[in-house]
């Protein structure tokens, strides 16, 4: 191991975990309610053991909160047999957020690590996590945990463009999971019976040295595979969601959390350059600033010469005393009709009056 290896640690591990976290968070934020629990527990942990919150704080319950078996090496090694149920074994290694702490939280100052997971250890103000988790020092470690996860969130959950196709989102998560599994399987230590993420694969993940900052998962000797709780939960959620998409048809749209006002989808009206009112092809669905006020259509009285030639004077008279010309229907007879246009020429009017 060269000098560079002593200074920079777990950069590739952080990149792999970040990609899983990014893609899993996208699917979680845009998936159906029925499958949220599996994804939430994979990312944040179980409510009955170690549960991380979105503000990057952690709540410990049950065996994770009590007993002597609660040091870093215990929290970061997950057992499937032998130590199951004893103390806090695997409390952090069970979730994605917890795994970040095992791989990215600084260990003892003498470990010789200057940069961990792409972050300078000086940003943690000398706070460390190693060996046992002593209650008297728990406040310091809680501050450290929150700061480490804040750095993780800055690097992994920055807002990025959402994919519009649900199938593509699931495909991205599946690729991230496959890359992670290839990494951890390539570095398994068959002799010690664990799969390691970070470290040198031969230690207890206690944080006492630069080689000892890691997460470990017990291997099943029957099939040489390891059970990683958060990996299993994500894969089950992926399987459920892929089946639902297959039933509904490929290319289903993601139900996003963003809310839009209907007005945002109404295109703006083009300005009308002509002096007259614009022609309308249909009803107006929304009113714009330049829209003219509604008014009644103008009435035009069309009179032909032929109809006037054979026309007789009416035999009845109006009950009121009026000028003789008021009996002609095309003339204004009331004040309300003053706005109506008279389109018949004057000479045509005289023919109708005297013939």
XYZ file of C-alpha atoms in Angstrom:
355
model
C 0.000 0.000 0.000
C 1.527 3.307 -1.096
C 1.481 6.687 0.482
C -1.525 7.769 -1.580
C -3.492 4.814 -0.240
C -2.754 5.937 3.320
C -4.116 9.420 2.615
C -7.230 8.782 0.493
C -9.712 6.120 1.480
C -12.982 4.625 0.236
C -13.482 7.017 -2.685
C -14.703 4.304 -5.081
C -16.947 2.851 -2.387
C -18.547 6.247 -1.837
C -19.158 6.674 -5.585
C -20.936 3.302 -5.793
C -23.056 4.004 -2.716
C -23.892 7.478 -4.005
C -25.203 6.100 -7.280
C -27.426 3.638 -5.432
C -28.682 6.395 -3.130
C -29.402 8.801 -5.994
C -31.336 6.318 -8.089
C -33.150 4.735 -5.135
C -34.237 8.175 -3.895
C -35.660 9.052 -7.317
C -37.683 5.855 -7.418
C -38.806 6.325 -3.798
C -39.985 9.893 -4.403
C -41.917 8.926 -7.513
C -43.232 5.459 -6.781
C -46.541 4.116 -5.553
C -47.374 4.158 -1.866
C -47.633 0.350 -1.685
C -43.882 -0.076 -2.236
C -42.511 2.881 -0.294
C -41.899 0.959 2.946
C -39.320 -1.424 1.444
C -37.391 1.428 -0.165
C -37.585 3.649 2.927
C -36.235 0.906 5.186
C -33.483 0.106 2.695
C -32.320 3.735 2.699
C -33.106 4.894 6.253
C -33.255 1.678 8.286
C -35.863 -0.021 10.440
C -37.945 1.790 13.065
C -37.304 -1.073 15.490
C -33.491 -0.836 15.341
C -31.570 2.091 13.809
C -33.669 4.598 11.892
C -32.102 7.569 10.124
C -34.189 10.639 9.432
C -34.132 12.972 6.474
C -32.403 15.591 8.647
C -29.528 13.075 8.984
C -30.105 12.310 12.672
C -30.453 8.728 13.901
C -32.753 7.105 16.472
C -31.660 3.832 18.072
C -34.113 1.324 19.528
C -34.074 -2.203 20.912
C -30.724 -3.978 20.894
C -29.169 -1.100 18.957
C -29.813 1.260 21.871
C -28.688 -0.861 24.821
C -26.133 -3.423 25.918
C -22.357 -3.560 25.740
C -22.243 -4.759 22.130
C -22.658 -1.397 20.479
C -19.195 -0.349 19.259
C -18.313 0.647 15.692
C -17.100 -2.829 14.772
C -20.368 -4.295 16.060
C -22.618 -1.802 14.297
C -20.759 -2.193 10.995
C -20.621 -6.019 10.801
C -23.827 -7.791 9.849
C -24.300 -11.389 11.004
C -26.732 -13.933 9.605
C -25.850 -16.580 12.193
C -23.916 -16.970 15.422
C -24.400 -13.423 16.716
C -27.912 -12.737 15.439
C -29.955 -10.799 18.001
C -26.987 -10.085 20.252
C -26.489 -6.419 21.028
C -26.220 -4.042 18.099
C -24.664 -6.361 15.548
C -25.147 -4.891 12.080
C -27.384 -2.003 13.196
C -25.781 0.427 10.735
C -24.756 -2.071 8.048
C -28.453 -2.958 7.605
C -29.302 0.345 5.867
C -27.781 2.459 3.116
C -27.363 5.519 5.371
C -25.783 3.367 8.068
C -23.388 1.833 5.553
C -22.281 5.338 4.593
C -21.331 5.971 8.225
C -19.366 2.725 8.440
C -17.442 3.554 5.263
C -17.157 7.351 5.508
C -17.028 8.380 9.205
C -13.448 9.155 10.342
C -11.821 6.719 12.752
C -9.035 7.311 15.252
C -6.795 10.328 14.607
C -3.763 8.067 14.466
C -5.240 6.153 11.525
C -3.373 8.369 9.058
C -6.429 9.155 6.925
C -6.618 12.688 5.537
C -9.416 12.273 3.027
C -12.283 9.855 3.481
C -14.966 9.256 0.840
C -13.832 12.376 -0.991
C -14.127 14.647 2.073
C -11.206 16.095 4.034
C -11.318 14.838 7.611
C -10.543 18.389 8.803
C -14.172 19.268 8.008
C -15.235 17.125 10.969
C -13.397 19.289 13.542
C -11.410 16.426 15.013
C -14.461 14.278 15.831
C -13.919 10.540 15.376
C -15.716 7.224 15.786
C -13.913 4.035 16.694
C -14.067 1.013 18.983
C -17.005 1.052 21.389
C -19.805 3.620 21.333
C -19.436 5.071 24.835
C -22.556 6.802 26.153
C -20.589 9.634 27.729
C -19.299 10.509 24.285
C -22.531 9.869 22.421
C -23.296 13.554 21.812
C -20.001 14.029 19.982
C -20.619 10.973 17.835
C -24.176 12.051 17.043
C -22.853 15.398 15.804
C -20.267 13.551 13.725
C -22.875 11.200 12.241
C -25.080 14.091 11.188
C -22.160 15.954 9.631
C -20.986 12.899 7.690
C -24.473 12.266 6.324
C -24.872 15.937 5.438
C -21.731 15.619 3.313
C -23.147 12.469 1.758
C -26.383 14.255 0.924
C -24.488 17.111 -0.696
C -22.641 14.677 -2.942
C -25.371 12.133 -3.600
C -28.825 13.691 -3.448
C -28.252 16.964 -5.219
C -31.231 17.875 -7.364
C -30.847 16.508 -10.844
C -33.115 16.179 -13.838
C -35.797 13.563 -13.327
C -36.337 10.901 -15.960
C -39.823 10.981 -17.453
C -40.088 7.235 -17.969
C -40.547 4.936 -14.989
C -38.948 2.001 -16.749
C -35.769 4.005 -17.274
C -35.691 5.068 -13.608
C -35.914 1.462 -12.462
C -33.264 0.463 -14.991
C -30.852 3.050 -13.580
C -31.362 1.729 -10.048
C -30.885 -1.840 -11.224
C -27.569 -0.931 -12.892
C -26.374 0.814 -9.730
C -27.211 -2.263 -7.654
C -25.379 -4.576 -10.053
C -22.264 -2.375 -9.937
C -22.312 -2.412 -6.128
C -22.656 -6.192 -5.960
C -19.799 -6.717 -8.409
C -17.592 -4.527 -6.227
C -18.368 -6.235 -2.944
C -18.168 -9.754 -4.394
C -14.777 -9.003 -5.927
C -13.393 -8.039 -2.514
C -14.858 -10.798 -0.382
C -12.507 -12.492 2.024
C -13.384 -16.187 1.846
C -10.948 -17.057 4.600
C -12.611 -14.824 7.181
C -16.129 -15.465 5.925
C -17.201 -11.873 5.182
C -17.892 -9.569 2.281
C -16.175 -6.224 2.867
C -16.945 -2.750 1.585
C -13.923 -0.542 2.266
C -10.907 -1.354 4.396
C -8.542 -4.166 3.478
C -10.929 -7.070 4.015
C -9.050 -8.492 6.996
C -10.118 -6.356 9.962
C -13.097 -5.816 12.227
C -14.230 -2.415 10.845
C -13.524 -0.764 14.208
C -12.035 2.453 12.760
C -8.760 2.027 14.631
C -6.700 2.383 11.450
C -7.122 3.432 7.841
C -7.411 -0.229 6.896
C -10.230 -0.663 9.381
C -12.884 1.767 8.075
C -15.445 -0.507 6.438
C -18.738 -2.397 6.483
C -18.777 -6.207 6.525
C -21.457 -8.828 5.796
C -21.229 -12.445 6.868
C -20.942 -14.932 4.003
C -23.049 -18.054 3.678
C -20.562 -20.909 3.271
C -23.091 -22.980 1.343
C -23.343 -20.639 -1.649
C -20.547 -18.136 -0.929
C -23.046 -15.283 -0.882
C -23.821 -12.665 1.737
C -27.139 -11.348 2.943
C -27.140 -7.544 2.800
C -30.489 -6.329 4.191
C -30.743 -3.034 2.308
C -29.733 -4.690 -0.975
C -32.429 -7.335 -0.563
C -35.129 -4.741 0.147
C -34.253 -2.661 -2.898
C -34.225 -5.744 -5.126
C -37.642 -6.844 -3.844
C -39.076 -3.387 -4.488
C -37.577 -3.424 -7.993
C -39.167 -6.796 -8.698
C -42.617 -5.584 -7.571
C -42.407 -2.379 -9.580
C -41.194 -4.125 -12.738
C -44.138 -6.533 -12.550
C -46.584 -3.654 -12.171
C -45.115 -1.878 -15.192
C -45.324 -5.092 -17.223
C -49.026 -5.390 -16.378
C -49.790 -1.763 -17.151
C -47.643 -1.645 -20.310
C -44.122 -0.427 -20.852
C -43.241 3.243 -20.764
C -45.590 4.164 -17.930
C -45.195 7.717 -16.746
C -43.915 8.407 -13.270
C -46.370 10.028 -10.888
C -44.279 13.001 -9.856
C -44.640 15.009 -6.702
C -44.440 18.361 -8.485
C -47.691 20.330 -8.630
C -48.651 22.592 -11.510
C -51.348 25.197 -11.943
C -53.607 24.682 -14.990
C -52.794 28.227 -16.116
C -49.182 27.186 -16.712
C -50.323 24.985 -19.579
C -52.433 27.663 -21.369
C -50.422 29.146 -24.232
C -50.302 32.971 -24.406
C -52.462 34.660 -27.015
C -50.656 36.124 -30.000
C -51.029 39.934 -30.314
C -53.462 41.104 -33.010
C -51.978 43.727 -35.319
C -55.100 44.611 -37.320
C -57.293 47.511 -36.236
C -60.510 45.488 -36.292
C -61.531 42.748 -33.855
C -59.944 39.340 -34.490
C -61.960 36.634 -36.123
C -63.043 33.887 -33.726
C -63.155 30.248 -34.766
C -64.875 29.148 -31.588
C -65.780 30.211 -28.047
C -63.167 32.113 -25.997
C -61.926 29.861 -23.147
C -60.076 32.510 -21.191
C -60.056 36.283 -21.184
C -56.994 38.283 -22.055
C -56.172 41.881 -21.363
C -56.856 43.039 -24.946
C -60.087 41.130 -25.427
C -63.007 43.466 -26.454
C -66.044 43.667 -24.230
C -69.009 41.504 -25.223
C -71.840 43.307 -27.002
C -75.062 42.443 -28.784
C -74.808 41.865 -32.566
C -75.893 44.749 -34.760
C -79.226 44.390 -36.564
C -79.436 45.234 -40.241
C -82.716 45.663 -42.103
C -82.403 44.558 -45.703
C -84.971 46.036 -48.081
C -85.259 45.146 -51.786
C -86.686 47.402 -54.526
C -89.040 44.697 -55.769
C -90.699 44.301 -52.405
C -91.307 48.043 -52.111
C -92.970 48.387 -55.522
C -95.865 46.105 -54.686
C -96.241 47.225 -51.139
C -99.496 48.717 -49.914
C -99.900 51.151 -47.109
C -100.979 49.483 -43.882
C -104.730 49.647 -43.229
C -104.336 50.134 -39.525
C -102.895 53.092 -37.652
C -100.869 53.208 -34.461
C -102.856 54.156 -31.391
C -100.569 57.057 -30.690
C -100.406 60.231 -32.761
C -97.154 60.164 -34.656
C -95.630 61.530 -37.777
C -96.601 59.499 -40.898
C -93.028 58.364 -41.396
C -93.005 56.475 -38.109
C -95.210 53.805 -39.666
C -92.312 52.668 -41.826
C -90.641 49.782 -39.988
C -87.056 50.439 -41.085
C -86.905 53.863 -39.455
C -85.996 54.636 -35.865
C -89.133 54.702 -33.737
C -87.712 54.472 -30.206
C -84.720 56.051 -28.460
C -83.269 52.579 -27.873
C -82.968 52.049 -31.606
C -80.905 55.167 -32.243
C -77.742 53.140 -32.332
C -79.007 50.895 -35.138
C -77.695 51.752 -38.589
C -79.960 52.698 -41.480
C -78.488 51.238 -44.586
C -81.272 52.028 -47.146
C -80.374 54.960 -49.460
C -82.559 58.103 -49.345
C -83.830 57.814 -52.959
C -85.063 54.285 -52.282
C -86.935 55.585 -49.286
C -88.725 58.251 -51.363
C -89.851 55.687 -53.933
C -91.461 53.610 -51.235
C -93.179 56.631 -49.709
C -94.826 58.202 -52.780
C -95.559 55.253 -55.071
